[in-house]
Amino acid sequence: MEKQKGRKKLWKRAGLILGGLVLFLVLVAGGYVIYMQAQYYRIEDNQAVVTENNQEESIQTGVSYTLMTYNIGFGAYSDDYTFFMDTGEMKDGTKTAGTSSRARSREEALANTEGSIGLLQAENPDFIFVQEADEKATRSYGINQVEILKEAFSEYASAFACNFHSAYLFYPILEPHGSVQAGMLTFGKYRISESVRRQFPVDNSFITKFTDLDRCFMVSRVPVEGGKELLLINVHLSAYDEGGKVRAKQLALLNQVLTEEKEKGNYVIVGGDFNHDIADSIESFPSEQKVPGWVFQLDDSQLAEGYHFVRAENAKETPTCRGADIPYEKGVTYTAIVDGFLVSEGITARAENLDGEFRYSDHNPVKLTFELP
């Protein structure tokens, strides 16, 4: 009888402990959701961006200039790095998935940032677009990549627009992605009269709204001798967008701006990470992986009238983006062309995908040589 009473007391105590633990976890989870919601906001559209270290000289018609774009992947993506949000499948049916949510070390993040800068400096371009530069983030160990880039290109005018700001993300549990303040940069050796941050439509569904970037594009106006303007538009469209619905809305807004500027008679160049296959490269490069679900195609027919993509002369030889679900191995890892440029009619332009062998980022830089009529 005494033993039976003892067992009942033991089970009652265990039940109380378990119930208390469940209640504690519920309170912690609820408190965290409240914290995330309290920290959450979206940046308003049409925000003026300050141009630092502005230059005086205007560009001219009939002269050749160069513009580069490079997604530096917050300094994390060495060629053997994999990212926890990337998944895929080998052609033999084996499922694949990335593992890391941060750069593997502060030293590696710095080395990759400096390596990316070196690829840009080697080409000495007149203008530069950079995406995924951290200002302050757990994932890159607090390194201010924005300031490092500004120092590296100190002779350029520069403009920075934030497109990812998040409270501390406790996911994955064993290595949380943490808090992030990051964005895109535009550099120029010539005068930038104005830069404006335009907010893209984004996914505001619960959970996703806390983890997705605050996508945007930055419009920088460059005076051209004779009175016209060249609009340099730095873009970074959404990834991880099932069905491509959000990206369709983003493209519609971009096309609206392109149409408006064409009607004003301005020159326009758009460049960056489109997160779409922009060169019919979906199966152009040897790979042992199936085409991943994030690859959507984008071509001239989907652009505003009077605009076209500039297909790189070496588009069949050099991709600009790799899957990050497995370490990079040429001929094994899936690759495609998602970075590059589109231009308004009349601009003479040619592009080259530079082969950085994905040493410092999951992207390769692209160089555009252009001339205004």
mmCIF file of C-alpha atoms in Angstrom:
data_model
loop_
_atom_site.group_PDB
_atom_site.id
_atom_site.type_symbol
_atom_site.label_atom_id
_atom_site.label_comp_id
_atom_site.label_asym_id
_atom_site.label_seq_id
_atom_site.Cartn_x
_atom_site.Cartn_y
_atom_site.Cartn_z
ATOM 1 C CA MET A 1 0.000 0.000 0.000
ATOM 2 C CA GLU A 2 2.806 2.372 0.973
ATOM 3 C CA LYS A 3 4.643 1.517 -2.261
ATOM 4 C CA GLN A 4 1.535 2.334 -4.321
ATOM 5 C CA LYS A 5 1.177 5.707 -2.592
ATOM 6 C CA GLY A 6 4.856 6.366 -3.212
ATOM 7 C CA ARG A 7 4.460 5.650 -6.917
ATOM 8 C CA LYS A 8 1.467 7.990 -7.147
ATOM 9 C CA LYS A 9 3.435 10.773 -5.476
ATOM 10 C CA LEU A 10 6.337 10.143 -7.842
ATOM 11 C CA TRP A 11 4.102 10.281 -10.924
ATOM 12 C CA LYS A 12 2.373 13.393 -9.606
ATOM 13 C CA ARG A 13 5.717 15.084 -9.046
ATOM 14 C CA ALA A 14 6.916 14.053 -12.509
ATOM 15 C CA GLY A 15 3.686 15.382 -14.017
ATOM 16 C CA LEU A 16 4.119 18.702 -12.228
ATOM 17 C CA ILE A 17 7.719 18.973 -13.423
ATOM 18 C CA LEU A 18 6.764 18.094 -16.987
ATOM 19 C CA GLY A 19 3.831 20.510 -16.930
ATOM 20 C CA GLY A 20 6.046 23.235 -15.542
ATOM 21 C CA LEU A 21 8.621 22.586 -18.249
ATOM 22 C CA VAL A 22 5.977 22.738 -20.982
ATOM 23 C CA LEU A 23 4.593 25.969 -19.531
ATOM 24 C CA PHE A 24 8.093 27.423 -19.367
ATOM 25 C CA LEU A 25 8.767 26.555 -23.025
ATOM 26 C CA VAL A 26 5.413 28.023 -24.076
ATOM 27 C CA LEU A 27 6.186 31.244 -22.196
ATOM 28 C CA VAL A 28 9.670 31.433 -23.725
ATOM 29 C CA ALA A 29 8.325 30.823 -27.239
ATOM 30 C CA GLY A 30 5.524 33.318 -26.737
ATOM 31 C CA GLY A 31 7.915 35.895 -25.338
ATOM 32 C CA TYR A 32 10.236 35.402 -28.283
ATOM 33 C CA VAL A 33 7.405 35.900 -30.780
ATOM 34 C CA ILE A 34 6.427 39.103 -28.956
ATOM 35 C CA TYR A 35 10.073 40.238 -29.069
ATOM 36 C CA MET A 36 10.322 39.537 -32.803
ATOM 37 C CA GLN A 37 7.044 41.307 -33.518
ATOM 38 C CA ALA A 38 8.104 44.319 -31.448
ATOM 39 C CA GLN A 39 11.370 44.567 -33.397
ATOM 40 C CA TYR A 40 9.757 44.017 -36.805
ATOM 41 C CA TYR A 41 9.264 46.810 -39.322
ATOM 42 C CA ARG A 42 9.553 47.378 -43.052
ATOM 43 C CA ILE A 43 11.461 50.334 -44.472
ATOM 44 C CA GLU A 44 9.219 52.799 -46.261
ATOM 45 C CA ASP A 45 9.441 53.297 -50.005
ATOM 46 C CA ASN A 46 11.203 56.254 -51.664
ATOM 47 C CA GLN A 47 13.848 56.841 -48.997
ATOM 48 C CA ALA A 48 16.605 59.308 -49.901
ATOM 49 C CA VAL A 49 20.096 57.790 -49.637
ATOM 50 C CA VAL A 50 23.087 59.975 -48.739
ATOM 51 C CA THR A 51 25.952 59.943 -51.238
ATOM 52 C CA GLU A 52 29.283 60.058 -49.432
ATOM 53 C CA ASN A 53 32.547 61.349 -50.904
ATOM 54 C CA ASN A 54 30.730 62.600 -54.002
ATOM 55 C CA GLN A 55 32.749 63.370 -57.121
ATOM 56 C CA GLU A 56 32.477 66.394 -59.414
ATOM 57 C CA GLU A 57 33.007 65.056 -62.924
ATOM 58 C CA SER A 58 30.039 64.084 -65.129
ATOM 59 C CA ILE A 59 30.119 61.277 -67.664
ATOM 60 C CA GLN A 60 29.947 61.884 -71.421
ATOM 61 C CA THR A 61 28.304 60.352 -74.455
ATOM 62 C CA GLY A 62 30.556 58.508 -76.898
ATOM 63 C CA VAL A 63 32.983 57.435 -74.153
ATOM 64 C CA SER A 64 33.453 53.871 -72.898
ATOM 65 C CA TYR A 65 32.843 53.167 -69.172
ATOM 66 C CA THR A 66 32.804 50.032 -67.036
ATOM 67 C CA LEU A 67 30.402 48.851 -64.333
ATOM 68 C CA MET A 68 30.751 45.727 -62.195
ATOM 69 C CA THR A 69 28.260 43.864 -60.029
ATOM 70 C CA TYR A 70 29.135 41.363 -57.300
ATOM 71 C CA ASN A 71 27.123 39.656 -54.564
ATOM 72 C CA ILE A 72 29.808 39.065 -51.912
ATOM 73 C CA GLY A 73 27.632 36.747 -49.786
ATOM 74 C CA PHE A 74 28.476 38.502 -46.479
ATOM 75 C CA GLY A 75 31.971 37.026 -46.610
ATOM 76 C CA ALA A 76 30.835 33.537 -45.672
ATOM 77 C CA TYR A 77 30.897 31.606 -48.921
ATOM 78 C CA SER A 78 34.277 30.016 -49.398
ATOM 79 C CA ASP A 79 34.092 27.492 -52.215
ATOM 80 C CA ASP A 80 33.432 24.647 -49.772
ATOM 81 C CA TYR A 81 30.859 26.517 -47.637
ATOM 82 C CA THR A 82 27.225 25.388 -47.513
ATOM 83 C CA PHE A 83 24.222 27.421 -46.279
ATOM 84 C CA PHE A 84 21.462 25.964 -44.101
ATOM 85 C CA MET A 85 18.588 27.360 -46.203
ATOM 86 C CA ASP A 86 19.843 25.748 -49.429
ATOM 87 C CA THR A 87 18.580 22.317 -50.409
ATOM 88 C CA GLY A 88 18.875 20.253 -53.577
ATOM 89 C CA GLU A 89 19.002 16.806 -55.095
ATOM 90 C CA MET A 90 21.635 14.835 -56.964
ATOM 91 C CA LYS A 91 20.667 13.223 -60.247
ATOM 92 C CA ASP A 92 20.816 9.825 -58.528
ATOM 93 C CA GLY A 93 18.069 10.969 -56.143
ATOM 94 C CA THR A 94 20.237 11.758 -53.113
ATOM 95 C CA LYS A 95 18.856 14.722 -51.183
ATOM 96 C CA THR A 96 21.306 17.482 -50.258
ATOM 97 C CA ALA A 97 21.197 20.328 -47.741
ATOM 98 C CA GLY A 98 23.567 23.021 -46.497
ATOM 99 C CA THR A 99 24.569 23.187 -42.845
ATOM 100 C CA SER A 100 26.047 26.548 -41.814
ATOM 101 C CA SER A 101 24.145 29.692 -40.825
ATOM 102 C CA ARG A 102 27.198 31.887 -40.251
ATOM 103 C CA ALA A 103 30.645 32.333 -41.701
ATOM 104 C CA ARG A 104 32.825 29.592 -40.258
ATOM 105 C CA SER A 105 35.066 32.103 -38.474
ATOM 106 C CA ARG A 106 35.749 35.814 -38.229
ATOM 107 C CA GLU A 107 39.092 35.270 -39.953
ATOM 108 C CA GLU A 108 37.458 33.489 -42.894
ATOM 109 C CA ALA A 109 34.804 36.200 -43.250
ATOM 110 C CA LEU A 110 37.521 38.864 -43.370
ATOM 111 C CA ALA A 111 39.605 36.871 -45.851
ATOM 112 C CA ASN A 112 36.632 36.371 -48.178
ATOM 113 C CA THR A 113 35.658 40.037 -47.954
ATOM 114 C CA GLU A 114 39.192 41.084 -48.868
ATOM 115 C CA GLY A 115 39.297 38.486 -51.628
ATOM 116 C CA SER A 116 36.089 39.839 -53.159
ATOM 117 C CA ILE A 117 37.471 43.372 -52.995
ATOM 118 C CA GLY A 118 40.608 42.182 -54.780
ATOM 119 C CA LEU A 119 38.577 40.810 -57.693
ATOM 120 C CA LEU A 120 36.851 44.182 -58.090
ATOM 121 C CA GLN A 121 40.023 46.245 -57.719
ATOM 122 C CA ALA A 122 41.817 44.168 -60.355
ATOM 123 C CA GLU A 123 39.344 45.449 -62.972
ATOM 124 C CA ASN A 124 39.417 49.103 -61.801
ATOM 125 C CA PRO A 125 35.818 49.769 -62.924
ATOM 126 C CA ASP A 126 34.206 53.206 -63.146
ATOM 127 C CA PHE A 127 31.138 52.059 -61.196
ATOM 128 C CA ILE A 128 30.455 49.137 -58.845
ATOM 129 C CA PHE A 129 27.319 47.448 -57.505
ATOM 130 C CA VAL A 130 27.741 45.263 -54.381
ATOM 131 C CA GLN A 131 25.061 43.118 -52.734
ATOM 132 C CA GLU A 132 24.976 41.310 -49.358
ATOM 133 C CA ALA A 133 27.442 43.510 -47.499
ATOM 134 C CA ASP A 134 27.003 43.314 -43.731
ATOM 135 C CA GLU A 135 27.127 46.479 -41.673
ATOM 136 C CA LYS A 136 26.754 44.634 -38.377
ATOM 137 C CA ALA A 137 25.674 41.020 -38.150
ATOM 138 C CA THR A 138 26.098 37.930 -35.994
ATOM 139 C CA ARG A 139 26.640 35.814 -39.104
ATOM 140 C CA SER A 140 29.825 37.738 -40.016
ATOM 141 C CA TYR A 141 31.030 38.242 -36.433
ATOM 142 C CA GLY A 142 30.304 41.964 -36.304
ATOM 143 C CA ILE A 143 32.645 42.838 -39.175
ATOM 144 C CA ASN A 144 31.610 46.106 -40.821
ATOM 145 C CA GLN A 145 31.985 45.073 -44.449
ATOM 146 C CA VAL A 146 30.314 48.298 -45.598
ATOM 147 C CA GLU A 147 33.113 50.395 -44.072
ATOM 148 C CA ILE A 148 35.796 48.004 -45.343
ATOM 149 C CA LEU A 149 34.424 48.409 -48.867
ATOM 150 C CA LYS A 150 34.241 52.192 -48.552
ATOM 151 C CA GLU A 151 37.873 52.303 -47.418
ATOM 152 C CA ALA A 152 38.935 50.010 -50.262
ATOM 153 C CA PHE A 153 37.207 52.288 -52.791
ATOM 154 C CA SER A 154 37.930 55.592 -51.057
ATOM 155 C CA GLU A 155 38.342 57.445 -54.368
ATOM 156 C CA TYR A 156 34.729 56.623 -55.329
ATOM 157 C CA ALA A 157 31.442 58.252 -54.409
ATOM 158 C CA SER A 158 29.374 55.725 -52.428
ATOM 159 C CA ALA A 159 25.745 55.136 -51.484
ATOM 160 C CA PHE A 160 24.425 52.429 -49.146
ATOM 161 C CA ALA A 161 20.869 51.090 -48.864
ATOM 162 C CA CYS A 162 19.803 48.628 -46.166
ATOM 163 C CA ASN A 163 17.875 45.607 -47.402
ATOM 164 C CA PHE A 164 18.149 43.182 -44.474
ATOM 165 C CA HIS A 165 17.552 44.118 -40.854
ATOM 166 C CA SER A 166 16.390 41.558 -38.346
ATOM 167 C CA ALA A 167 16.205 41.011 -34.620
ATOM 168 C CA TYR A 168 18.098 38.034 -33.216
ATOM 169 C CA LEU A 169 16.982 34.901 -35.062
ATOM 170 C CA PHE A 170 17.295 31.843 -32.789
ATOM 171 C CA TYR A 171 17.487 29.522 -35.763
ATOM 172 C CA PRO A 172 19.054 27.077 -36.348
ATOM 173 C CA ILE A 173 18.989 26.288 -32.619
ATOM 174 C CA LEU A 174 22.575 25.024 -32.375
ATOM 175 C CA GLU A 175 24.003 27.913 -34.431
ATOM 176 C CA PRO A 176 21.525 30.801 -34.590
ATOM 177 C CA HIS A 177 21.725 33.115 -37.582
ATOM 178 C CA GLY A 178 21.498 35.980 -35.107
ATOM 179 C CA SER A 179 20.798 39.637 -35.822
ATOM 180 C CA VAL A 180 21.571 41.236 -39.181
ATOM 181 C CA GLN A 181 22.010 44.743 -40.564
ATOM 182 C CA ALA A 182 23.084 44.502 -44.209
ATOM 183 C CA GLY A 183 22.515 45.944 -47.653
ATOM 184 C CA MET A 184 23.799 47.021 -51.036
ATOM 185 C CA LEU A 185 26.364 49.584 -52.136
ATOM 186 C CA THR A 186 26.805 51.622 -55.289
ATOM 187 C CA PHE A 187 30.218 53.169 -56.020
ATOM 188 C CA GLY A 188 31.148 55.634 -58.760
ATOM 189 C CA LYS A 189 34.174 57.596 -59.921
ATOM 190 C CA TYR A 190 31.746 60.201 -61.252
ATOM 191 C CA ARG A 191 29.138 62.461 -59.716
ATOM 192 C CA ILE A 192 25.938 60.940 -58.331
ATOM 193 C CA SER A 193 23.323 63.680 -58.121
ATOM 194 C CA GLU A 194 20.805 61.607 -56.160
ATOM 195 C CA SER A 195 20.223 58.107 -54.812
ATOM 196 C CA VAL A 196 16.857 56.749 -53.698
ATOM 197 C CA ARG A 197 15.990 53.450 -52.033
ATOM 198 C CA ARG A 198 12.878 51.849 -53.561
ATOM 199 C CA GLN A 199 11.113 49.164 -51.532
ATOM 200 C CA PHE A 200 10.251 45.937 -53.348
ATOM 201 C CA PRO A 201 7.060 44.028 -52.484
ATOM 202 C CA VAL A 202 8.032 41.268 -50.022
ATOM 203 C CA ASP A 203 6.469 38.259 -48.315
ATOM 204 C CA ASN A 204 4.752 39.468 -45.130
ATOM 205 C CA SER A 205 3.407 36.087 -44.042
ATOM 206 C CA PHE A 206 4.029 35.012 -40.445
ATOM 207 C CA ILE A 207 7.500 33.589 -39.790
ATOM 208 C CA THR A 208 8.726 34.401 -43.335
ATOM 209 C CA LYS A 209 8.453 38.124 -42.670
ATOM 210 C CA PHE A 210 10.981 37.750 -39.851
ATOM 211 C CA THR A 211 13.548 35.899 -41.959
ATOM 212 C CA ASP A 212 13.265 37.330 -45.486
ATOM 213 C CA LEU A 213 15.268 40.321 -46.629
ATOM 214 C CA ASP A 214 13.657 43.753 -46.827
ATOM 215 C CA ARG A 215 14.238 43.639 -50.563
ATOM 216 C CA CYS A 216 14.865 46.858 -52.430
ATOM 217 C CA PHE A 217 16.549 48.444 -55.401
ATOM 218 C CA MET A 218 18.642 51.601 -55.291
ATOM 219 C CA VAL A 219 18.308 54.194 -58.056
ATOM 220 C CA SER A 220 21.357 56.438 -58.493
ATOM 221 C CA ARG A 221 21.205 59.348 -60.931
ATOM 222 C CA VAL A 222 24.445 60.188 -62.732
ATOM 223 C CA PRO A 223 24.545 63.468 -64.694
ATOM 224 C CA VAL A 224 25.513 63.197 -68.358
ATOM 225 C CA GLU A 225 27.092 66.157 -70.139
ATOM 226 C CA GLY A 226 24.393 67.668 -72.327
ATOM 227 C CA GLY A 227 21.588 67.509 -69.763
ATOM 228 C CA LYS A 228 20.417 63.903 -69.681
ATOM 229 C CA GLU A 229 20.830 61.457 -66.808
ATOM 230 C CA LEU A 230 22.115 57.909 -66.560
ATOM 231 C CA LEU A 231 20.151 55.897 -64.010
ATOM 232 C CA LEU A 232 22.204 53.160 -62.377
ATOM 233 C CA ILE A 233 19.831 50.756 -60.616
ATOM 234 C CA ASN A 234 21.326 48.259 -58.162
ATOM 235 C CA VAL A 235 18.937 45.317 -57.613
ATOM 236 C CA HIS A 236 18.650 42.196 -55.475
ATOM 237 C CA LEU A 237 15.434 40.290 -56.096
ATOM 238 C CA SER A 238 13.966 37.643 -53.787
ATOM 239 C CA ALA A 239 15.143 34.081 -53.469
ATOM 240 C CA TYR A 240 13.372 31.208 -51.666
ATOM 241 C CA ASP A 241 10.100 32.398 -53.206
ATOM 242 C CA GLU A 242 7.963 29.334 -53.860
ATOM 243 C CA GLY A 243 6.018 29.788 -57.066
ATOM 244 C CA GLY A 244 7.819 33.048 -57.867
ATOM 245 C CA LYS A 245 4.796 35.161 -56.876
ATOM 246 C CA VAL A 246 6.723 37.758 -54.882
ATOM 247 C CA ARG A 247 9.386 38.072 -57.574
ATOM 248 C CA ALA A 248 6.649 38.712 -60.170
ATOM 249 C CA LYS A 249 5.415 41.669 -58.108
ATOM 250 C CA GLN A 250 8.972 42.925 -57.730
ATOM 251 C CA LEU A 251 9.545 42.763 -61.479
ATOM 252 C CA ALA A 252 6.286 44.661 -62.084
ATOM 253 C CA LEU A 253 7.481 47.540 -59.886
ATOM 254 C CA LEU A 254 10.890 47.602 -61.539
ATOM 255 C CA ASN A 255 9.280 47.659 -64.987
ATOM 256 C CA GLN A 256 7.105 50.561 -63.907
ATOM 257 C CA VAL A 257 10.205 52.585 -63.025
ATOM 258 C CA LEU A 258 11.917 51.583 -66.284
ATOM 259 C CA THR A 259 8.920 52.767 -68.302
ATOM 260 C CA GLU A 260 8.766 56.095 -66.469
ATOM 261 C CA GLU A 261 12.463 56.794 -67.047
ATOM 262 C CA LYS A 262 12.280 55.825 -70.715
ATOM 263 C CA GLU A 263 9.463 58.360 -71.175
ATOM 264 C CA LYS A 264 11.735 61.022 -69.648
ATOM 265 C CA GLY A 265 14.418 60.214 -72.227
ATOM 266 C CA ASN A 266 17.002 59.022 -69.678
ATOM 267 C CA TYR A 267 19.577 56.277 -70.093
ATOM 268 C CA VAL A 268 19.086 53.295 -67.748
ATOM 269 C CA ILE A 269 21.300 50.413 -66.646
ATOM 270 C CA VAL A 270 20.013 47.855 -64.139
ATOM 271 C CA GLY A 271 22.429 45.397 -62.589
ATOM 272 C CA GLY A 272 22.842 43.052 -59.682
ATOM 273 C CA ASP A 273 21.596 39.719 -58.396
ATOM 274 C CA PHE A 274 18.283 38.991 -60.132
ATOM 275 C CA ASN A 275 17.876 35.561 -58.481
ATOM 276 C CA HIS A 276 16.532 34.451 -61.877
ATOM 277 C CA ASP A 277 18.231 32.696 -64.748
ATOM 278 C CA ILE A 278 18.770 35.721 -67.034
ATOM 279 C CA ALA A 279 20.785 34.041 -69.787
ATOM 280 C CA ASP A 280 18.859 30.858 -70.633
ATOM 281 C CA SER A 281 21.479 29.019 -68.589
ATOM 282 C CA ILE A 282 19.205 26.703 -66.655
ATOM 283 C CA GLU A 283 20.988 23.638 -68.037
ATOM 284 C CA SER A 284 24.032 25.232 -69.655
ATOM 285 C CA PHE A 285 26.721 23.957 -67.301
ATOM 286 C CA PRO A 286 27.758 20.371 -66.493
ATOM 287 C CA SER A 287 26.366 19.221 -63.141
ATOM 288 C CA GLU A 288 25.571 16.053 -61.233
ATOM 289 C CA GLN A 289 22.608 17.792 -59.595
ATOM 290 C CA LYS A 290 19.029 18.270 -60.710
ATOM 291 C CA VAL A 291 17.848 21.788 -61.531
ATOM 292 C CA PRO A 292 16.879 23.274 -58.124
ATOM 293 C CA GLY A 293 13.437 24.651 -57.432
ATOM 294 C CA TRP A 294 14.665 28.211 -56.869
ATOM 295 C CA VAL A 295 15.653 28.677 -60.511
ATOM 296 C CA PHE A 296 13.142 30.779 -62.430
ATOM 297 C CA GLN A 297 13.838 32.137 -65.897
ATOM 298 C CA LEU A 298 13.674 35.793 -66.882
ATOM 299 C CA ASP A 299 14.115 37.111 -70.414
ATOM 300 C CA ASP A 300 13.611 40.240 -72.529
ATOM 301 C CA SER A 301 9.939 39.470 -73.141
ATOM 302 C CA GLN A 302 9.234 40.090 -69.437
ATOM 303 C CA LEU A 303 10.935 43.492 -69.378
ATOM 304 C CA ALA A 304 9.446 46.917 -70.036
ATOM 305 C CA GLU A 305 9.437 47.912 -73.698
ATOM 306 C CA GLY A 306 12.773 49.252 -74.905
ATOM 307 C CA TYR A 307 14.962 47.208 -72.516
ATOM 308 C CA HIS A 308 17.027 44.070 -72.931
ATOM 309 C CA PHE A 309 19.481 41.913 -71.017
ATOM 310 C CA VAL A 310 23.128 42.094 -72.024
ATOM 311 C CA ARG A 311 24.147 38.477 -72.448
ATOM 312 C CA ALA A 312 27.773 37.934 -71.463
ATOM 313 C CA GLU A 313 30.058 37.011 -74.327
ATOM 314 C CA ASN A 314 31.307 34.036 -72.282
ATOM 315 C CA ALA A 315 27.853 33.049 -70.989
ATOM 316 C CA LYS A 316 28.327 29.447 -72.109
ATOM 317 C CA GLU A 317 31.646 29.100 -70.268
ATOM 318 C CA THR A 318 31.276 30.957 -66.953
ATOM 319 C CA PRO A 319 28.322 30.842 -64.529
ATOM 320 C CA THR A 320 27.712 33.535 -61.913
ATOM 321 C CA CYS A 321 26.008 31.585 -59.108
ATOM 322 C CA ARG A 322 26.378 28.163 -57.510
ATOM 323 C CA GLY A 323 24.074 26.116 -55.342
ATOM 324 C CA ALA A 324 25.155 26.260 -51.700
ATOM 325 C CA ASP A 325 23.618 22.943 -50.617
ATOM 326 C CA ILE A 326 26.940 21.163 -51.273
ATOM 327 C CA PRO A 327 30.570 22.371 -51.462
ATOM 328 C CA TYR A 328 31.497 23.737 -54.868
ATOM 329 C CA GLU A 329 33.030 21.271 -57.288
ATOM 330 C CA LYS A 330 33.147 22.207 -60.935
ATOM 331 C CA GLY A 331 31.035 19.838 -63.013
ATOM 332 C CA VAL A 332 29.239 18.526 -59.909
ATOM 333 C CA THR A 333 27.601 21.506 -58.168
ATOM 334 C CA TYR A 334 24.662 23.138 -59.941
ATOM 335 C CA THR A 335 25.502 26.553 -61.450
ATOM 336 C CA ALA A 336 23.627 29.167 -63.481
ATOM 337 C CA ILE A 337 23.714 32.833 -64.505
ATOM 338 C CA VAL A 338 21.591 35.025 -62.226
ATOM 339 C CA ASP A 339 23.822 38.098 -62.045
ATOM 340 C CA GLY A 340 24.263 40.668 -64.785
ATOM 341 C CA PHE A 341 22.759 43.699 -66.472
ATOM 342 C CA LEU A 342 19.897 44.993 -68.558
ATOM 343 C CA VAL A 343 20.039 48.296 -70.462
ATOM 344 C CA SER A 344 17.750 50.736 -72.227
ATOM 345 C CA GLU A 345 17.751 50.864 -76.016
ATOM 346 C CA GLY A 346 20.505 52.895 -77.627
ATOM 347 C CA ILE A 347 23.207 52.019 -75.080
ATOM 348 C CA THR A 348 26.056 50.039 -76.612
ATOM 349 C CA ALA A 349 27.074 47.387 -74.090
ATOM 350 C CA ARG A 350 28.910 44.116 -73.738
ATOM 351 C CA ALA A 351 29.277 41.947 -70.633
ATOM 352 C CA GLU A 352 31.772 39.434 -69.283
ATOM 353 C CA ASN A 353 31.274 36.951 -66.449
ATOM 354 C CA LEU A 354 34.510 36.919 -64.468
ATOM 355 C CA ASP A 355 35.582 33.514 -63.220
ATOM 356 C CA GLY A 356 36.378 33.905 -59.535
ATOM 357 C CA GLU A 357 35.931 30.121 -59.174
ATOM 358 C CA PHE A 358 33.556 30.879 -56.264
ATOM 359 C CA ARG A 359 36.566 31.233 -53.967
ATOM 360 C CA TYR A 360 35.116 34.084 -51.882
ATOM 361 C CA SER A 361 31.371 34.021 -52.579
ATOM 362 C CA ASP A 362 28.656 31.814 -54.023
ATOM 363 C CA HIS A 363 28.556 34.357 -56.871
ATOM 364 C CA ASN A 364 31.035 35.467 -59.521
ATOM 365 C CA PRO A 365 31.368 39.141 -60.490
ATOM 366 C CA VAL A 366 30.119 40.442 -63.841
ATOM 367 C CA LYS A 367 31.652 43.328 -65.792
ATOM 368 C CA LEU A 368 29.750 45.582 -68.194
ATOM 369 C CA THR A 369 31.457 47.861 -70.698
ATOM 370 C CA PHE A 370 29.044 50.481 -72.014
ATOM 371 C CA GLU A 371 28.841 53.636 -74.121
ATOM 372 C CA LEU A 372 26.019 56.169 -74.226
ATOM 373 C CA PRO A 373 24.935 57.384 -77.693
#
